[in-house]
mmCIF file of C-alpha atoms and ligand atoms in Angstrom:
data_model
loop_
_atom_site.group_PDB
_atom_site.id
_atom_site.type_symbol
_atom_site.label_atom_id
_atom_site.label_comp_id
_atom_site.label_asym_id
_atom_site.label_seq_id
_atom_site.Cartn_x
_atom_site.Cartn_y
_atom_site.Cartn_z
ATOM 1 C CA MET A 42 0.000 0.000 0.000
ATOM 2 C CA LYS A 43 1.508 3.325 -1.061
ATOM 3 C CA LYS A 44 -1.100 5.933 -0.057
ATOM 4 C CA ILE A 45 -3.204 5.958 3.074
ATOM 5 C CA GLY A 46 -5.626 8.401 4.699
ATOM 6 C CA VAL A 47 -6.296 9.224 8.342
ATOM 7 C CA LEU A 48 -9.406 10.770 9.888
ATOM 8 C CA THR A 49 -11.078 11.368 13.252
ATOM 9 C CA SER A 50 -14.851 11.075 13.547
ATOM 10 C CA GLY A 51 -17.585 11.335 16.222
ATOM 11 C CA GLY A 52 -16.923 12.935 19.613
ATOM 12 C CA ASP A 53 -13.318 14.047 20.054
ATOM 13 C CA ALA A 54 -11.134 12.424 22.699
ATOM 14 C CA PRO A 55 -7.734 13.320 24.188
ATOM 15 C CA GLY A 56 -5.116 11.177 22.482
ATOM 16 C CA MET A 57 -6.541 11.529 18.979
ATOM 17 C CA ASN A 58 -3.740 13.920 18.009
ATOM 18 C CA ALA A 59 -1.126 11.510 19.349
ATOM 19 C CA ALA A 60 -2.705 8.780 17.193
ATOM 20 C CA ILE A 61 -2.674 10.955 14.063
ATOM 21 C CA ARG A 62 0.964 11.865 14.681
ATOM 22 C CA ALA A 63 2.018 8.238 15.109
ATOM 23 C CA THR A 64 0.017 7.192 12.033
ATOM 24 C CA VAL A 65 1.681 9.818 9.858
ATOM 25 C CA ARG A 66 5.226 9.195 11.054
ATOM 26 C CA THR A 67 4.981 5.402 10.999
ATOM 27 C CA ALA A 68 3.493 5.382 7.517
ATOM 28 C CA ARG A 69 6.141 7.742 6.192
ATOM 29 C CA TYR A 70 8.855 5.641 7.843
ATOM 30 C CA PHE A 71 7.547 2.749 5.727
ATOM 31 C CA GLY A 72 7.609 4.931 2.610
ATOM 32 C CA MET A 73 3.874 5.593 2.328
ATOM 33 C CA GLN A 74 2.200 8.899 1.522
ATOM 34 C CA VAL A 75 -0.370 10.036 4.089
ATOM 35 C CA TYR A 76 -3.448 12.215 3.570
ATOM 36 C CA GLY A 77 -5.313 13.927 6.412
ATOM 37 C CA ILE A 78 -9.070 13.966 5.911
ATOM 38 C CA GLU A 79 -10.759 16.801 7.815
ATOM 39 C CA ARG A 80 -14.061 16.524 9.724
ATOM 40 C CA GLY A 81 -14.285 12.752 9.554
ATOM 41 C CA TRP A 82 -16.640 11.064 7.092
ATOM 42 C CA GLU A 83 -18.089 14.453 6.139
ATOM 43 C CA GLY A 84 -14.665 15.555 4.865
ATOM 44 C CA LEU A 85 -14.277 12.288 2.986
ATOM 45 C CA ILE A 86 -17.559 12.905 1.161
ATOM 46 C CA THR A 87 -16.726 16.533 0.346
ATOM 47 C CA GLY A 88 -13.003 16.031 -0.316
ATOM 48 C CA GLN A 89 -11.467 18.052 2.545
ATOM 49 C CA ILE A 90 -8.063 16.423 2.136
ATOM 50 C CA THR A 91 -4.433 17.551 2.540
ATOM 51 C CA GLU A 92 -1.201 15.603 2.354
ATOM 52 C CA LEU A 93 0.566 15.340 5.736
ATOM 53 C CA GLU A 94 4.290 15.183 6.339
ATOM 54 C CA ASN A 95 6.283 14.562 9.512
ATOM 55 C CA ARG A 96 6.367 18.288 10.280
ATOM 56 C CA SER A 97 2.585 18.628 9.767
ATOM 57 C CA VAL A 98 2.125 16.712 12.996
ATOM 58 C CA SER A 99 4.754 18.505 15.095
ATOM 59 C CA ASP A 100 3.730 19.854 18.485
ATOM 60 C CA ILE A 101 0.363 18.056 18.662
ATOM 61 C CA ILE A 102 1.141 15.020 20.844
ATOM 62 C CA GLN A 103 0.325 17.004 23.999
ATOM 63 C CA ARG A 104 -2.890 18.607 22.720
ATOM 64 C CA GLY A 105 -6.452 17.477 23.377
ATOM 65 C CA GLY A 106 -9.077 17.601 20.619
ATOM 66 C CA THR A 107 -8.113 16.696 17.062
ATOM 67 C CA PHE A 108 -6.278 18.967 14.678
ATOM 68 C CA LEU A 109 -8.030 17.197 11.787
ATOM 69 C CA LYS A 110 -11.361 18.254 13.343
ATOM 70 C CA THR A 111 -14.278 15.908 13.682
ATOM 71 C CA ALA A 112 -17.990 15.661 12.917
ATOM 72 C CA ARG A 113 -20.926 13.306 13.215
ATOM 73 C CA CYS A 114 -22.079 12.518 9.654
ATOM 74 C CA ALA A 115 -25.523 11.015 9.040
ATOM 75 C CA GLU A 116 -24.977 10.891 5.243
ATOM 76 C CA PHE A 117 -22.124 8.434 5.591
ATOM 77 C CA MET A 118 -24.487 5.940 7.203
ATOM 78 C CA THR A 119 -26.114 5.591 3.751
ATOM 79 C CA TYR A 120 -24.798 3.601 0.792
ATOM 80 C CA GLU A 121 -24.847 6.764 -1.342
ATOM 81 C CA GLY A 122 -22.703 8.618 1.212
ATOM 82 C CA GLN A 123 -20.198 5.773 1.334
ATOM 83 C CA LYS A 124 -20.075 5.716 -2.467
ATOM 84 C CA LYS A 125 -19.200 9.420 -2.567
ATOM 85 C CA GLY A 126 -16.480 8.716 0.026
ATOM 86 C CA SER A 127 -15.008 5.890 -1.995
ATOM 87 C CA MET A 128 -14.980 8.070 -5.124
ATOM 88 C CA THR A 129 -12.956 10.699 -3.223
ATOM 89 C CA LEU A 130 -10.473 8.008 -2.215
ATOM 90 C CA ASP A 131 -10.191 6.839 -5.839
ATOM 91 C CA ALA A 132 -9.561 10.400 -6.995
ATOM 92 C CA TYR A 133 -6.590 10.704 -4.595
ATOM 93 C CA GLY A 134 -5.396 7.140 -5.105
ATOM 94 C CA ILE A 135 -5.819 6.427 -1.380
ATOM 95 C CA GLU A 136 -5.937 2.673 -0.814
ATOM 96 C CA GLY A 137 -6.468 2.331 2.923
ATOM 97 C CA LEU A 138 -7.633 4.307 5.938
ATOM 98 C CA VAL A 139 -6.850 4.719 9.613
ATOM 99 C CA VAL A 140 -10.058 5.903 11.306
ATOM 100 C CA ILE A 141 -10.058 7.123 14.897
ATOM 101 C CA GLY A 142 -13.370 7.221 16.754
ATOM 102 C CA GLY A 143 -16.043 5.204 18.504
ATOM 103 C CA ASP A 144 -18.735 2.724 17.603
ATOM 104 C CA GLY A 145 -20.440 4.868 14.912
ATOM 105 C CA THR A 146 -17.092 5.567 13.250
ATOM 106 C CA PHE A 147 -16.261 1.849 13.172
ATOM 107 C CA HIS A 148 -19.633 1.004 11.607
ATOM 108 C CA GLY A 149 -18.855 3.537 8.857
ATOM 109 C CA ALA A 150 -15.445 1.919 8.344
ATOM 110 C CA LYS A 151 -16.918 -1.555 8.119
ATOM 111 C CA ALA A 152 -19.511 -0.415 5.576
ATOM 112 C CA LEU A 153 -16.842 1.267 3.443
ATOM 113 C CA SER A 154 -14.770 -1.884 3.600
ATOM 114 C CA ASP A 155 -17.654 -4.311 2.878
ATOM 115 C CA ASN A 156 -19.322 -2.247 0.147
ATOM 116 C CA PHE A 157 -16.333 -0.691 -1.615
ATOM 117 C CA GLY A 158 -13.333 -2.828 -0.649
ATOM 118 C CA VAL A 159 -11.458 -0.056 1.166
ATOM 119 C CA LYS A 160 -9.210 -1.538 3.839
ATOM 120 C CA CYS A 161 -9.818 0.318 7.120
ATOM 121 C CA MET A 162 -8.140 0.082 10.521
ATOM 122 C CA GLY A 163 -10.067 1.505 13.469
ATOM 123 C CA ILE A 164 -8.386 3.078 16.496
ATOM 124 C CA PRO A 165 -10.744 3.339 19.492
ATOM 125 C CA GLY A 166 -11.094 7.040 20.324
ATOM 126 C CA THR A 167 -13.853 7.889 22.790
ATOM 127 C CA ILE A 168 -13.812 9.011 26.413
ATOM 128 C CA ASP A 169 -16.709 6.640 27.210
ATOM 129 C CA ASN A 170 -14.638 3.394 27.186
ATOM 130 C CA ASP A 171 -17.697 1.665 25.736
ATOM 131 C CA LEU A 172 -16.115 -0.609 23.102
ATOM 132 C CA ALA A 173 -16.295 -4.200 24.351
ATOM 133 C CA TYR A 174 -13.415 -5.717 22.357
ATOM 134 C CA THR A 175 -10.770 -3.473 23.969
ATOM 135 C CA ASP A 176 -9.911 -2.910 27.634
ATOM 136 C CA TYR A 177 -9.451 0.825 27.104
ATOM 137 C CA THR A 178 -10.221 3.533 24.558
ATOM 138 C CA LEU A 179 -8.217 6.717 23.883
ATOM 139 C CA GLY A 180 -9.327 9.598 26.060
ATOM 140 C CA PHE A 181 -10.859 7.554 28.858
ATOM 141 C CA ASP A 182 -7.884 7.858 31.204
ATOM 142 C CA THR A 183 -7.603 11.614 30.604
ATOM 143 C CA ALA A 184 -11.349 12.149 31.099
ATOM 144 C CA VAL A 185 -11.319 10.195 34.360
ATOM 145 C CA ASN A 186 -8.410 12.289 35.624
ATOM 146 C CA THR A 187 -10.254 15.486 34.672
ATOM 147 C CA VAL A 188 -13.289 14.298 36.637
ATOM 148 C CA LEU A 189 -11.063 13.285 39.522
ATOM 149 C CA SER A 190 -9.555 16.726 39.733
ATOM 150 C CA ALA A 191 -13.098 18.209 39.840
ATOM 151 C CA ILE A 192 -14.082 15.742 42.588
ATOM 152 C CA ASN A 193 -11.002 16.696 44.612
ATOM 153 C CA ASN A 194 -11.947 20.377 44.401
ATOM 154 C CA LEU A 195 -15.554 19.651 45.272
ATOM 155 C CA ARG A 196 -14.531 17.628 48.311
ATOM 156 C CA ASP A 197 -12.677 20.644 49.736
ATOM 157 C CA THR A 198 -15.692 22.896 49.614
ATOM 158 C CA MET A 199 -18.253 20.200 50.519
ATOM 159 C CA GLN A 200 -16.205 19.301 53.588
ATOM 160 C CA SER A 201 -15.921 22.928 54.664
ATOM 161 C CA HIS A 202 -19.684 23.513 54.406
ATOM 162 C CA ASP A 203 -20.936 20.075 55.537
ATOM 163 C CA ARG A 204 -22.639 19.593 52.181
ATOM 164 C CA VAL A 205 -23.711 16.785 49.904
ATOM 165 C CA SER A 206 -22.619 17.060 46.297
ATOM 166 C CA LEU A 207 -23.781 15.396 43.088
ATOM 167 C CA ILE A 208 -21.474 15.501 40.093
ATOM 168 C CA GLU A 209 -22.827 14.389 36.728
ATOM 169 C CA VAL A 210 -20.262 12.943 34.339
ATOM 170 C CA MET A 211 -20.461 11.712 30.742
ATOM 171 C CA GLY A 212 -21.416 8.175 29.767
ATOM 172 C CA ARG A 213 -24.784 7.510 28.140
ATOM 173 C CA HIS A 214 -24.691 3.717 28.122
ATOM 174 C CA CYS A 215 -21.440 3.055 29.908
ATOM 175 C CA GLY A 216 -20.740 4.027 33.524
ATOM 176 C CA ASP A 217 -16.958 3.593 33.423
ATOM 177 C CA ILE A 218 -16.124 7.295 33.800
ATOM 178 C CA ALA A 219 -18.379 7.480 36.862
ATOM 179 C CA LEU A 220 -17.134 4.172 38.269
ATOM 180 C CA TYR A 221 -13.404 4.817 37.939
ATOM 181 C CA SER A 222 -13.527 8.486 39.008
ATOM 182 C CA GLY A 223 -15.951 7.696 41.830
ATOM 183 C CA LEU A 224 -13.785 4.903 43.199
ATOM 184 C CA ALA A 225 -10.559 6.893 42.836
ATOM 185 C CA GLY A 226 -12.224 10.009 44.282
ATOM 186 C CA GLY A 227 -13.729 8.272 47.300
ATOM 187 C CA ALA A 228 -17.368 8.888 46.324
ATOM 188 C CA GLU A 229 -20.028 7.475 48.636
ATOM 189 C CA TYR A 230 -22.540 6.745 45.856
ATOM 190 C CA ILE A 231 -21.902 5.855 42.206
ATOM 191 C CA LEU A 232 -24.958 5.775 39.939
ATOM 192 C CA ILE A 233 -24.377 4.087 36.587
ATOM 193 C CA PRO A 234 -26.574 2.692 33.783
ATOM 194 C CA GLU A 235 -25.295 -0.878 34.255
ATOM 195 C CA ARG A 236 -26.593 -1.374 37.788
ATOM 196 C CA PRO A 237 -29.934 -0.467 39.390
ATOM 197 C CA TYR A 238 -30.015 1.822 42.418
ATOM 198 C CA ASP A 239 -32.653 2.668 44.977
ATOM 199 C CA LEU A 240 -33.158 6.339 45.848
ATOM 200 C CA ASP A 241 -34.965 5.440 49.078
ATOM 201 C CA GLU A 242 -31.935 3.453 50.190
ATOM 202 C CA ILE A 243 -29.652 6.369 49.342
ATOM 203 C CA ALA A 244 -31.937 8.798 51.200
ATOM 204 C CA SER A 245 -31.961 6.654 54.311
ATOM 205 C CA SER A 246 -28.204 6.137 54.101
ATOM 206 C CA LEU A 247 -27.730 9.943 53.909
ATOM 207 C CA ILE A 248 -29.904 10.384 57.005
ATOM 208 C CA LYS A 249 -27.953 7.706 58.877
ATOM 209 C CA SER A 250 -24.650 9.192 57.863
ATOM 210 C CA LYS A 251 -25.730 12.596 59.224
ATOM 211 C CA LEU A 252 -26.710 10.946 62.531
ATOM 212 C CA ARG A 253 -23.236 9.370 62.683
ATOM 213 C CA GLY A 254 -21.723 12.818 62.317
ATOM 214 C CA LYS A 255 -20.710 12.430 58.667
ATOM 215 C CA THR A 256 -22.004 15.578 57.040
ATOM 216 C CA SER A 257 -20.412 15.614 53.608
ATOM 217 C CA ASN A 258 -21.076 13.043 50.910
ATOM 218 C CA MET A 259 -20.288 12.721 47.221
ATOM 219 C CA ILE A 260 -22.615 11.219 44.604
ATOM 220 C CA VAL A 261 -21.214 10.553 41.119
ATOM 221 C CA LEU A 262 -23.910 10.155 38.461
ATOM 222 C CA ALA A 263 -23.285 8.891 34.925
ATOM 223 C CA GLU A 264 -25.465 10.924 32.548
ATOM 224 C CA GLY A 265 -27.229 7.789 31.287
ATOM 225 C CA ALA A 266 -28.214 6.643 34.786
ATOM 226 C CA GLY A 267 -30.962 9.140 35.505
ATOM 227 C CA ASN A 268 -32.097 12.750 35.517
ATOM 228 C CA ARG A 269 -29.901 14.768 37.886
ATOM 229 C CA ASP A 270 -32.587 17.307 38.810
ATOM 230 C CA GLU A 271 -35.167 14.642 39.623
ATOM 231 C CA ILE A 272 -32.684 12.612 41.664
ATOM 232 C CA VAL A 273 -31.591 15.644 43.649
ATOM 233 C CA ALA A 274 -35.183 16.857 44.225
ATOM 234 C CA TYR A 275 -36.133 13.417 45.550
ATOM 235 C CA LEU A 276 -33.141 13.134 47.871
ATOM 236 C CA ASN A 277 -33.499 16.711 49.163
ATOM 237 C CA GLU A 278 -37.133 16.034 49.992
ATOM 238 C CA ASN A 279 -36.607 12.593 51.536
ATOM 239 C CA ALA A 280 -33.255 12.988 53.273
ATOM 240 C CA GLY A 281 -33.567 16.622 54.336
ATOM 241 C CA VAL A 282 -30.399 17.652 52.508
ATOM 242 C CA ASP A 283 -29.531 20.479 50.120
ATOM 243 C CA ILE A 284 -27.485 18.797 47.418
ATOM 244 C CA LYS A 285 -25.288 20.998 45.221
ATOM 245 C CA ILE A 286 -25.168 19.895 41.584
ATOM 246 C CA THR A 287 -22.091 20.066 39.343
ATOM 247 C CA HIS A 288 -22.645 19.208 35.689
ATOM 248 C CA LEU A 289 -19.168 18.775 34.294
ATOM 249 C CA GLY A 290 -20.196 18.495 30.624
ATOM 250 C CA HIS A 291 -17.730 18.918 27.774
ATOM 251 C CA VAL A 292 -14.850 19.918 30.055
ATOM 252 C CA GLN A 293 -14.324 16.154 30.266
ATOM 253 C CA ARG A 294 -13.646 15.874 26.536
ATOM 254 C CA GLY A 295 -10.725 18.304 26.410
ATOM 255 C CA GLY A 296 -7.312 18.630 27.982
ATOM 256 C CA SER A 297 -3.825 17.367 27.427
ATOM 257 C CA PRO A 298 -3.820 13.567 27.137
ATOM 258 C CA THR A 299 -2.277 11.600 30.002
ATOM 259 C CA MET A 300 0.806 9.444 29.503
ATOM 260 C CA SER A 301 -1.427 6.349 29.257
ATOM 261 C CA ASP A 302 -3.568 7.839 26.499
ATOM 262 C CA ARG A 303 -0.541 9.019 24.511
ATOM 263 C CA ILE A 304 1.151 5.626 24.728
ATOM 264 C CA LEU A 305 -2.065 3.759 23.862
ATOM 265 C CA ALA A 306 -2.664 6.096 20.899
ATOM 266 C CA THR A 307 0.872 5.617 19.660
ATOM 267 C CA ARG A 308 0.888 1.830 20.009
ATOM 268 C CA CYS A 309 -2.508 1.480 18.296
ATOM 269 C CA ALA A 310 -1.446 3.722 15.410
ATOM 270 C CA VAL A 311 1.788 1.804 14.816
ATOM 271 C CA LYS A 312 -0.224 -1.430 14.720
ATOM 272 C CA ALA A 313 -2.826 0.102 12.384
ATOM 273 C CA VAL A 314 -0.180 1.146 9.861
ATOM 274 C CA GLU A 315 1.612 -2.202 10.078
ATOM 275 C CA MET A 316 -1.720 -3.900 9.348
ATOM 276 C CA LEU A 317 -2.357 -1.679 6.326
ATOM 277 C CA LYS A 318 1.131 -2.467 5.056
ATOM 278 C CA ASP A 319 0.463 -6.196 5.338
ATOM 279 C CA ASP A 320 -1.353 -7.398 2.188
ATOM 280 C CA SER A 321 -2.867 -10.373 3.984
ATOM 281 C CA SER A 322 -4.619 -8.309 6.690
ATOM 282 C CA VAL A 323 -8.351 -7.577 6.800
ATOM 283 C CA SER A 324 -10.174 -4.439 8.006
ATOM 284 C CA SER A 325 -9.943 -4.495 11.794
ATOM 285 C CA ALA A 326 -10.480 -2.707 15.053
ATOM 286 C CA ILE A 327 -7.230 -2.155 16.958
ATOM 287 C CA GLY A 328 -7.250 -2.211 20.751
ATOM 288 C CA ILE A 329 -5.573 -3.407 23.904
ATOM 289 C CA LYS A 330 -6.131 -6.587 25.953
ATOM 290 C CA GLY A 331 -3.986 -7.002 29.012
ATOM 291 C CA ASN A 332 -0.945 -5.090 27.848
ATOM 292 C CA GLU A 333 -1.042 -6.481 24.327
ATOM 293 C CA ILE A 334 -2.102 -4.513 21.256
ATOM 294 C CA ILE A 335 -4.688 -6.541 19.344
ATOM 295 C CA ALA A 336 -6.432 -6.388 15.965
ATOM 296 C CA VAL A 337 -9.921 -7.861 15.646
ATOM 297 C CA PRO A 338 -12.041 -7.945 12.448
ATOM 298 C CA PHE A 339 -14.853 -5.362 12.823
ATOM 299 C CA GLU A 340 -17.618 -7.986 12.844
ATOM 300 C CA GLU A 341 -15.955 -9.810 15.727
ATOM 301 C CA ALA A 342 -15.386 -6.537 17.598
ATOM 302 C CA PHE A 343 -19.086 -5.632 17.294
ATOM 303 C CA ASN A 344 -20.133 -9.067 18.537
ATOM 304 C CA CYS A 345 -18.062 -8.838 21.724
ATOM 305 C CA LYS A 346 -20.175 -8.518 24.863
ATOM 306 C CA ARG A 347 -19.165 -5.807 27.308
ATOM 307 C CA THR A 348 -18.130 -7.146 30.666
ATOM 308 C CA PHE A 349 -18.875 -4.835 33.547
ATOM 309 C CA ASN A 350 -16.204 -4.564 36.237
ATOM 310 C CA ASP A 351 -18.180 -5.790 39.237
ATOM 311 C CA ASP A 352 -15.041 -5.973 41.400
ATOM 312 C CA LEU A 353 -14.550 -2.216 41.142
ATOM 313 C CA TYR A 354 -18.234 -1.557 41.749
ATOM 314 C CA GLU A 355 -18.221 -3.771 44.825
ATOM 315 C CA ALA A 356 -15.002 -2.199 46.114
ATOM 316 C CA ALA A 357 -16.570 1.254 45.803
ATOM 317 C CA ARG A 358 -19.635 0.036 47.724
ATOM 318 C CA ILE A 359 -17.570 -1.485 50.532
ATOM 319 C CA LEU A 360 -15.285 1.517 50.896
ATOM 320 C CA SER A 361 -18.162 3.992 51.041
ATOM 321 C CA LYS A 362 -19.474 2.532 54.311
HETATM 322 O O1 LIG B 221 -19.434 9.613 23.136
HETATM 323 C C1 LIG B 221 -18.725 10.583 23.787
HETATM 324 C C2 LIG B 221 -19.630 11.576 24.457
HETATM 325 O O2 LIG B 221 -18.816 12.526 25.092
HETATM 326 C C3 LIG B 221 -20.656 10.994 25.435
HETATM 327 O O3 LIG B 221 -20.126 10.692 26.695
HETATM 328 C C4 LIG B 221 -21.663 12.112 25.481
HETATM 329 O O4 LIG B 221 -22.928 11.623 25.867
HETATM 330 C C5 LIG B 221 -21.684 12.588 24.062
HETATM 331 O O5 LIG B 221 -20.425 12.259 23.505
HETATM 332 C C6 LIG B 221 -21.937 14.071 23.908
HETATM 333 O O6 LIG B 221 -21.989 14.344 22.549
HETATM 334 P P1 LIG B 221 -21.980 15.811 21.917
HETATM 335 O O7 LIG B 221 -20.591 16.325 22.012
HETATM 336 O O8 LIG B 221 -22.416 15.617 20.518
HETATM 337 O O9 LIG B 221 -22.907 16.625 22.765
#
């Protein structure tokens, strides 16, 4: 393979720039030409493409976001959209792609590969950590550390005022950001989509904790686990507390990637380029299992069942007593 493209698609995640950088430099090391496609699948359809050289990706390893920009593109979910994308690739002579993003991005890559024979390697880039075939996704570690820093700050003020705090973090279907940041931040309650919770139990536990002389408590809520205003209204009413709400929002998506995210991004990108270079490879999702970088055909990656980390959840429950 002589010419490859790289794009980022869907929600941005810290570590995407490190992955682009490693893709470009590894490919050029192997004598390939590399094209940066801006704004994900949208840029592939409309031809927003520039050739990248080693210096094009200088000084980005430490930056959050993605210098190639990103978008969510409904048109690319259609056969017609994919056809336009494949025609752009033909026009540039691009034979394979490295795509960095989440589940939606990978479905686009699989469709492009199945319908138009374009070999695609997917690098998991999403703060949610919701892709079952890989232990971790790019951006997750950074996002958890961002949340952790917010929890640390909140604890200072909650402690000083004897208050209860609820912090809502991202994660529509996956509670990993809430679970990991809650456990590492010493939260008393972690509410996630994967496990049911009982507001009456929480209310009575808050009352008991006040009677024991414990006046400040931290609740971490994953956005997909319930409506923050309703939860807080119910607990205020039934536990006689005045919970302060922090909605962290998109702050979690930015920031300089941690060492772990940079290394994961780099290792995945090297593997992705090596796979594209290898004529016998098939379109695959790249990831990490244990400490090993893996490549799994997209179909197999989609069929993997997510395993929830019950040990961590149980540890958080025990330690909150
Ligand atoms: O998938 C990543 C994510 O940050 C989710 O955690 C969140 O629900 C969603 O994207 C927010 O999307 P948008 O940036 O389009 O509001």
